[in-house]
XYZ file of C-alpha atoms in Angstrom:
574
model
C 296.799 62.119 75.822
C 293.745 61.469 77.936
C 293.037 57.960 79.237
C 290.913 56.232 81.883
C 291.879 53.599 84.471
C 289.401 51.546 86.460
C 289.961 50.306 90.015
C 288.065 49.730 93.259
C 286.540 52.834 94.792
C 286.807 52.625 98.567
C 285.772 56.180 99.427
C 283.325 58.164 97.319
C 283.376 61.678 95.917
C 285.210 63.530 93.169
C 288.708 65.000 93.385
C 290.526 67.022 90.731
C 294.191 67.836 91.174
C 297.771 67.538 90.001
C 299.331 64.096 90.234
C 302.212 63.665 92.637
C 303.993 60.368 92.090
C 305.326 58.612 95.145
C 308.424 56.538 94.478
C 307.797 52.860 93.845
C 308.078 51.094 97.165
C 310.044 48.142 95.787
C 313.762 48.796 96.264
C 316.544 47.061 94.392
C 318.683 45.180 96.902
C 322.326 44.523 96.163
C 324.093 41.420 97.497
C 327.764 41.533 98.316
C 330.095 39.771 100.728
C 331.913 41.564 103.535
C 335.147 40.668 105.353
C 334.660 38.932 108.694
C 336.207 41.910 110.471
C 333.468 44.225 109.131
C 330.500 42.189 110.354
C 330.202 44.226 113.553
C 330.253 47.503 111.598
C 327.609 46.193 109.189
C 325.399 45.136 112.092
C 325.852 48.603 113.602
C 324.772 50.134 110.281
C 321.659 47.977 110.356
C 320.927 48.978 113.970
C 321.317 52.639 113.030
C 318.799 52.245 110.193
C 316.307 50.592 112.551
C 316.844 53.467 114.990
C 316.252 56.023 112.242
C 312.952 54.399 111.282
C 311.936 54.183 114.920
C 312.578 57.921 115.305
C 310.621 58.640 112.107
C 307.604 56.697 113.359
C 307.773 58.261 116.806
C 307.900 61.732 115.246
C 305.012 60.804 113.004
C 303.013 59.614 115.980
C 303.635 62.911 117.734
C 302.435 64.819 114.673
C 298.999 63.194 114.591
C 296.624 66.141 114.905
C 294.015 66.379 117.634
C 290.724 64.939 116.528
C 292.265 62.542 114.013
C 290.627 59.101 113.849
C 291.849 56.740 116.565
C 293.052 54.289 113.896
C 295.919 56.628 112.979
C 297.914 56.048 116.142
C 296.986 52.359 116.098
C 298.528 51.983 112.631
C 301.754 53.691 113.682
C 301.891 51.607 116.869
C 301.527 48.465 114.777
C 304.520 49.461 112.620
C 306.550 50.259 115.724
C 305.642 46.855 117.148
C 306.693 45.104 113.911
C 309.945 47.074 113.901
C 310.685 46.065 117.498
C 310.020 42.373 116.929
C 313.188 40.301 117.205
C 312.334 38.520 113.947
C 312.948 41.808 112.173
C 315.235 43.847 114.417
C 317.649 41.109 115.547
C 317.508 38.176 113.108
C 319.206 40.109 110.252
C 322.185 40.767 112.549
C 322.612 37.014 112.960
C 322.461 36.582 109.173
C 325.128 39.253 108.711
C 327.413 37.461 111.175
C 326.869 33.941 109.824
C 326.794 34.643 106.090
C 329.044 37.732 106.007
C 326.696 39.642 103.742
C 325.590 43.273 103.588
C 322.773 44.486 105.837
C 320.320 45.085 102.953
C 320.622 41.483 101.776
C 320.329 40.123 105.300
C 317.137 42.129 105.828
C 315.742 40.949 102.495
C 316.429 37.299 103.326
C 314.747 37.604 106.706
C 311.794 39.496 105.248
C 311.329 36.854 102.551
C 311.234 34.159 105.223
C 308.631 36.075 107.228
C 306.470 36.775 104.202
C 306.436 33.134 103.165
C 304.330 32.481 106.238
C 301.627 34.741 104.799
C 301.591 33.328 101.279
C 299.442 30.298 102.117
C 296.921 32.355 104.082
C 293.791 33.315 102.150
C 292.082 35.650 104.582
C 291.993 39.300 103.512
C 292.652 40.858 106.904
C 295.815 38.854 107.525
C 296.982 39.524 103.976
C 296.875 43.222 104.767
C 299.078 42.631 107.817
C 301.575 41.107 105.380
C 301.565 44.504 103.682
C 302.380 46.184 107.007
C 305.502 44.014 107.353
C 306.554 44.928 103.810
C 306.066 48.633 104.506
C 308.228 48.502 107.647
C 310.960 46.589 105.814
C 310.894 49.150 103.008
C 311.353 51.987 105.505
C 314.434 50.268 106.928
C 315.748 49.653 103.391
C 315.374 53.347 102.623
C 317.169 54.263 105.827
C 320.041 51.920 104.906
C 320.352 53.711 101.569
C 320.312 57.129 103.239
C 316.719 57.939 102.269
C 313.869 58.827 104.593
C 310.289 57.648 104.576
C 307.772 59.384 102.359
C 307.153 63.048 103.188
C 304.834 65.421 101.304
C 306.469 67.668 98.684
C 307.638 70.971 100.087
C 305.739 74.073 99.030
C 302.744 72.159 97.730
C 300.587 72.245 100.859
C 298.331 74.868 99.260
C 297.755 72.893 96.062
C 295.245 70.178 95.419
C 297.482 67.165 95.005
C 296.457 63.622 94.151
C 299.012 61.136 95.397
C 299.688 58.309 92.945
C 301.550 55.352 94.414
C 302.169 51.683 93.944
C 301.178 51.414 97.595
C 301.060 53.693 100.645
C 301.506 52.771 104.284
C 298.987 54.020 106.849
C 301.843 55.859 108.563
C 302.386 57.887 105.381
C 298.682 58.562 104.961
C 298.488 59.990 108.488
C 300.114 63.134 107.111
C 297.032 63.802 104.986
C 295.568 65.665 107.964
C 298.351 68.253 107.754
C 298.349 68.793 103.986
C 295.641 69.650 101.521
C 295.727 66.486 99.488
C 292.613 66.011 97.424
C 292.855 62.243 97.088
C 295.142 59.278 96.622
C 295.158 56.316 94.267
C 297.247 53.148 94.469
C 298.078 50.170 92.303
C 297.613 47.760 95.198
C 295.074 47.495 97.990
C 291.576 46.271 98.771
C 288.458 47.476 100.528
C 289.804 46.052 103.816
C 293.264 47.605 103.652
C 294.416 50.069 106.292
C 294.796 52.799 103.687
C 291.178 52.298 102.639
C 290.056 52.550 106.265
C 291.999 55.792 106.678
C 290.556 57.198 103.448
C 287.017 56.537 104.644
C 287.849 58.135 107.983
C 289.173 61.234 106.192
C 286.161 61.240 103.866
C 288.264 61.882 100.758
C 287.944 60.079 97.407
C 290.209 57.070 97.111
C 290.685 54.304 94.550
C 292.844 51.195 94.968
C 293.740 48.158 92.844
C 294.475 50.282 89.735
C 297.467 48.024 88.949
C 299.318 50.341 86.509
C 298.465 53.895 87.555
C 301.967 54.570 88.930
C 303.488 53.634 85.562
C 301.010 55.433 83.311
C 300.352 58.756 85.093
C 302.943 61.535 84.796
C 304.115 63.934 87.504
C 301.992 67.140 87.789
C 299.493 65.836 85.247
C 295.912 66.891 85.943
C 293.845 63.876 86.968
C 290.244 63.319 88.000
C 289.438 60.781 90.714
C 285.846 59.569 90.820
C 285.831 57.533 94.006
C 282.169 56.629 93.635
C 282.643 54.995 90.225
C 286.212 53.780 90.843
C 287.534 55.693 87.822
C 290.691 57.773 87.298
C 290.867 60.073 84.252
C 294.340 61.349 83.383
C 294.932 64.513 81.324
C 291.206 65.052 80.697
C 290.127 67.145 77.722
C 288.566 70.546 78.541
C 284.989 69.328 78.108
C 285.415 66.360 80.453
C 287.282 68.518 82.975
C 284.488 71.119 82.968
C 281.870 68.402 83.420
C 283.650 66.922 86.442
C 284.261 70.364 87.946
C 280.499 70.897 87.786
C 279.898 67.447 89.316
C 282.385 68.240 92.078
C 280.590 71.482 92.954
C 277.236 69.714 92.894
C 278.623 66.948 95.104
C 279.873 69.513 97.635
C 276.526 71.288 97.708
C 274.749 67.976 98.133
C 276.993 67.115 101.099
C 276.056 70.397 102.745
C 272.350 69.772 102.161
C 272.582 66.256 103.552
C 274.148 67.549 106.770
C 270.911 69.418 107.409
C 269.146 66.051 107.633
C 271.244 64.953 110.616
C 268.473 65.507 113.161
C 265.596 64.617 110.837
C 263.955 61.274 111.722
C 264.483 58.597 109.055
C 260.854 58.071 108.010
C 259.457 56.836 104.697
C 256.823 58.686 102.698
C 254.314 56.250 104.224
C 255.268 57.374 107.723
C 257.233 54.231 108.649
C 260.226 54.845 110.922
C 263.578 53.318 109.972
C 266.535 52.974 112.346
C 269.907 54.073 110.919
C 272.804 52.940 113.095
C 276.584 53.125 112.695
C 279.320 50.498 112.633
C 282.402 51.327 114.721
C 285.762 49.720 115.508
C 287.025 51.898 118.362
C 285.519 54.325 120.902
C 286.875 57.262 118.915
C 284.418 56.429 116.127
C 281.397 57.502 118.187
C 281.779 61.230 117.440
C 281.647 60.810 113.624
C 278.684 58.449 114.056
C 276.709 61.036 115.999
C 277.748 63.756 113.564
C 276.343 61.616 110.753
C 273.013 61.323 112.524
C 273.264 57.751 113.803
C 270.436 56.804 116.165
C 272.489 53.972 117.626
C 275.557 51.783 117.246
C 274.513 48.701 115.343
C 277.901 47.000 115.429
C 280.906 47.606 117.686
C 283.655 45.338 116.347
C 285.490 44.665 119.603
C 288.289 42.595 118.043
C 290.014 45.860 117.103
C 290.724 46.344 120.814
C 292.752 43.105 120.733
C 294.753 43.712 117.558
C 297.940 45.685 116.842
C 299.322 45.194 120.348
C 301.737 42.788 122.073
C 299.414 42.040 124.996
C 295.713 41.416 125.586
C 293.324 43.999 127.018
C 292.212 43.054 130.509
C 288.688 43.232 131.851
C 289.050 46.770 133.186
C 290.495 48.123 129.938
C 287.700 46.529 127.930
C 285.094 47.786 130.402
C 286.346 51.365 130.052
C 286.144 51.160 126.246
C 282.607 49.742 126.297
C 281.470 52.166 128.989
C 282.835 55.123 127.024
C 280.842 54.153 123.934
C 277.642 53.457 125.866
C 277.867 56.737 127.791
C 278.684 58.840 124.730
C 275.663 57.421 122.917
C 273.580 58.922 125.740
C 270.685 56.491 125.875
C 270.821 55.413 122.241
C 271.180 51.644 121.700
C 274.674 50.164 121.436
C 275.196 46.656 120.043
C 278.584 45.255 121.063
C 279.773 42.186 119.181
C 281.953 39.678 121.005
C 285.375 39.426 119.411
C 285.719 37.877 115.970
C 289.252 36.588 116.413
C 290.813 33.347 115.318
C 292.955 31.852 112.620
C 292.836 35.031 110.559
C 293.568 37.455 113.412
C 296.095 35.960 115.810
C 296.617 37.210 119.339
C 298.589 34.244 120.644
C 302.324 33.656 120.391
C 301.721 30.488 118.389
C 299.731 31.151 115.244
C 297.131 28.677 114.103
C 297.587 28.494 110.355
C 294.681 26.916 108.491
C 294.071 26.078 104.857
C 291.085 28.428 104.844
C 291.060 30.641 107.941
C 287.737 32.281 107.049
C 286.101 28.897 107.632
C 288.268 27.863 110.564
C 288.511 28.363 114.318
C 287.266 31.907 114.687
C 284.582 34.063 116.320
C 282.240 32.098 118.613
C 284.055 28.860 117.756
C 287.257 30.230 119.261
C 285.396 31.785 122.204
C 283.921 28.419 123.152
C 287.365 26.801 123.146
C 288.779 29.564 125.386
C 285.951 30.249 127.862
C 288.132 32.069 130.396
C 289.068 34.795 127.896
C 285.482 34.928 126.645
C 284.043 35.352 130.135
C 286.516 38.191 130.750
C 285.033 40.037 127.794
C 281.460 39.187 128.790
C 282.037 40.511 132.314
C 283.403 43.770 130.866
C 280.379 44.095 128.585
C 277.877 43.395 131.345
C 279.593 45.892 133.642
C 279.192 48.556 130.940
C 275.499 47.734 130.476
C 274.460 49.762 133.523
C 275.563 52.992 131.808
C 273.047 52.919 128.942
C 271.165 50.754 126.462
C 273.465 47.913 125.504
C 273.054 44.657 123.599
C 275.428 41.707 123.153
C 275.892 40.236 119.664
C 277.418 36.791 119.037
C 279.092 36.314 115.612
C 279.203 33.287 113.295
C 276.595 31.138 115.014
C 275.763 27.978 113.086
C 273.858 25.538 115.307
C 271.759 25.283 118.458
C 274.647 23.908 120.492
C 276.722 27.050 119.923
C 273.778 29.203 120.951
C 273.242 27.254 124.163
C 276.924 27.239 125.084
C 277.206 30.990 124.466
C 274.149 31.691 126.616
C 275.527 29.459 129.377
C 278.803 31.396 129.424
C 276.904 34.686 129.545
C 274.979 33.340 132.520
C 278.250 32.250 134.123
C 279.601 35.786 133.674
C 276.449 37.155 135.318
C 276.852 34.854 138.320
C 280.488 35.850 138.745
C 279.484 39.529 138.806
C 276.786 38.719 141.353
C 279.377 36.964 143.509
C 281.597 40.052 143.305
C 278.722 42.394 144.099
C 279.062 44.281 140.785
C 275.947 45.873 139.324
C 274.824 45.374 135.710
C 271.661 45.390 133.610
C 270.031 42.014 134.161
C 267.937 42.317 131.003
C 270.682 42.856 128.435
C 269.383 41.509 125.082
C 271.526 38.855 123.434
C 271.495 38.418 119.662
C 273.264 36.493 116.960
C 274.776 37.241 113.572
C 273.397 35.610 110.459
C 276.450 35.209 108.245
C 276.638 31.459 107.643
C 274.199 30.212 104.972
C 273.237 27.212 107.143
C 272.076 29.545 109.915
C 270.140 31.699 107.453
C 268.304 28.693 106.005
C 267.586 27.124 109.411
C 266.811 30.366 111.216
C 264.770 28.672 113.923
C 268.057 27.599 115.476
C 268.600 31.268 116.395
C 265.112 32.715 116.824
C 264.089 30.218 119.529
C 266.703 31.419 122.017
C 267.913 34.872 120.953
C 266.424 38.356 121.322
C 267.493 39.858 117.976
C 269.430 39.115 114.778
C 271.963 41.012 112.695
C 272.754 39.965 109.120
C 276.436 40.222 108.192
C 276.035 40.432 104.425
C 279.780 40.671 103.727
C 280.506 37.124 104.867
C 277.068 35.762 103.994
C 277.497 36.702 100.330
C 281.120 35.583 100.331
C 280.176 32.143 101.636
C 277.104 31.791 99.408
C 278.910 32.695 96.185
C 282.314 31.192 97.086
C 283.971 34.547 96.277
C 286.802 36.077 98.288
C 285.588 39.676 98.365
C 289.106 40.966 99.161
C 290.603 39.442 96.006
C 290.303 41.943 93.162
C 290.755 39.177 90.575
C 287.318 37.770 91.472
C 285.725 40.944 92.876
C 283.435 41.165 89.833
C 281.778 37.924 90.949
C 280.777 39.369 94.328
C 277.147 40.240 93.600
C 274.641 41.347 96.270
C 271.936 41.112 93.594
C 272.483 37.409 92.959
C 269.009 35.790 93.054
C 270.123 33.380 95.784
C 271.333 36.256 97.977
C 268.060 38.147 97.616
C 266.050 34.997 98.318
C 267.975 34.282 101.513
C 267.668 37.873 102.747
C 263.921 37.892 102.091
C 263.634 34.565 103.958
C 265.543 35.943 106.970
C 263.480 39.134 107.173
C 260.172 37.264 106.812
C 261.039 34.463 109.240
C 262.377 36.847 111.893
C 259.269 39.015 111.510
C 256.955 36.065 112.055
C 258.932 35.111 115.164
C 258.734 38.669 116.492
C 262.540 38.974 116.439
C 264.074 42.349 115.408
C 266.550 42.018 112.552
C 269.133 44.427 111.141
C 271.740 44.394 108.378
C 275.248 45.506 109.368
C 277.202 44.536 106.246
C 278.197 46.713 103.299
C 274.758 46.299 101.715
C 273.303 48.475 104.480
C 275.438 51.441 103.422
C 274.909 51.038 99.673
C 272.290 53.665 98.817
C 271.489 51.851 95.570
C 270.164 48.942 97.656
C 268.263 50.943 100.295
C 264.848 50.795 98.614
C 265.269 47.137 97.749
C 266.070 46.236 101.369
C 263.166 48.340 102.605
C 260.903 46.606 100.114
C 262.083 43.213 101.357
C 261.101 44.202 104.897
C 264.243 45.590 106.532
C 263.683 48.389 109.056
C 267.098 48.683 110.747
C 270.339 49.442 108.910
C 273.855 49.727 110.340
C 276.716 51.148 108.278
C 279.896 53.223 108.225
C 278.987 56.702 109.457
C 279.941 58.383 106.159
C 277.062 56.572 104.421
C 274.368 57.646 106.883
C 273.287 60.928 105.212
C 272.856 59.359 101.756
C 270.881 56.402 103.072
C 268.683 58.675 105.177
C 267.849 60.819 102.179
C 266.867 57.727 100.193
C 264.650 56.534 103.055
C 262.896 59.906 103.199
C 262.093 59.662 99.477
C 260.872 56.059 99.539
C 257.285 54.825 99.450
C 256.985 51.337 100.911
C 253.705 50.921 99.063
C 255.732 51.101 95.833
C 258.990 49.485 96.999
C 257.386 46.372 98.524
C 255.629 44.993 95.428
C 258.580 45.934 93.215
C 261.030 44.107 95.520
C 258.817 41.011 95.448
C 258.876 41.074 91.645
C 262.668 41.222 91.787
C 262.653 38.050 93.871
C 261.041 36.222 90.947
C 263.697 37.388 88.473
C 266.713 35.177 87.768
C 268.552 36.981 84.973
C 271.394 39.172 86.384
C 270.992 41.810 83.695
C 267.266 42.045 84.302
C 267.784 42.352 88.057
C 270.173 45.264 87.650
C 267.777 46.948 85.227
C 264.923 46.477 87.697
C 267.037 47.994 90.464
C 267.656 51.040 88.285
C 263.910 51.430 87.779
C 263.274 51.056 91.498
C 265.701 53.890 92.207
C 264.492 56.146 89.395
């Protein structure tokens, strides 16, 4: 019987294949007592299971194909680091000895204690790290029961398979490069999960947060995955299947056509040039950005250099990463954001747990409390500036004091390089992110002292609407077309234009082709997005008349009814 399930599409496109069900990751854990004389043997059994998982992950790391996204190895390294942590690899042995229980129960008790520390944390990124701990624990549990981690089904590498799972670890998804999987869908997950990041890197359709797909879909059943609409259709009738097969072929042909636009300038029908830049997390992301036709890097999220590792990158390591990106962009502009670390992304031994980390000590707030670490990063950035066109972007600015302090520390970094006789570009532009509503409404705080602005719509909308965009229970309330959001964006674009300050958008709105004409009509001329979205947005730019989009966008600003706004957007894109 055919049925449809709705979830969150995190990577677009259409996939049609046979379902392959991955075993539910939750394992039943038995609890039994052991004689005191067997405690050493039970601890040895636990150590052997940890060793087995370590070998699995090391083998998996060695199997990562050349050219795979840099995140792949980072994900595996993170799981190896979690596995090696004494809280997971040693504490269960102490529980076995003190409570004389089996290794599985000791591991479960320790894991429960660790996971309790995550339960009070609201931030989406740190919640996903909770998932990484669970996935490592589950691998050890499987090893204790004599099972191995997930491996693709033998003999099916030539079939189009759609993996259906309650959840998948990034380490498992790495194997997608070696097998012809068409897609994967999961019950859990969010747009910020590691599996979603990998799916976007692989450019395959993916849907998460389906909740009951693993229970409802049967093994080998034909399913359709529409990653653009976030829809899974199981056991489709012949007419629906034929329709989606046609859509799939049309989608493939459209992808091929869009690739031909890579070197075509992004210019409206009126002859207005538009800059289309890419967002990256690691130096390895530059190649896909250039392949997508990016004319610059609009956002280099440097905090990813600090995460998933037991130590901190020094100045030289950071410099090499920044230099690599600047050189590979070969004269194209590169905007490097100072690290957005803090209560939600810990790099210190002692975590700072806050009631609401997204509003806590993070980004520039943390940088100003730890100037030595901040200056180390600023020196690395400035050193890289001599190798191309580079700009420095400061996140989460709220008031004039933060701007002044940040500029003073940049000047201090310059003086220290002068003292050391190290060359750098003395005219590096410095900009700020508009992601706090207070900064957007009092924009003069930023325009008086900064060279450019970048609007982070993800956080700006989240803060304006009081909606956690990573929580699928309230995801329907996250609305870029909310009248207040549009009014604030129009205000930012207009105010920055009057001040002669360049402004870009680097949030998800920039990569949403449905919003391209609206943003152009509101006055935006520089977009920065994930590289996979570049071809679609460029095509929309090429087919847009600003003479038509401008007046229509201004009419949308006067609308207040959500239904009417969405209908107007459809007409704008017709």
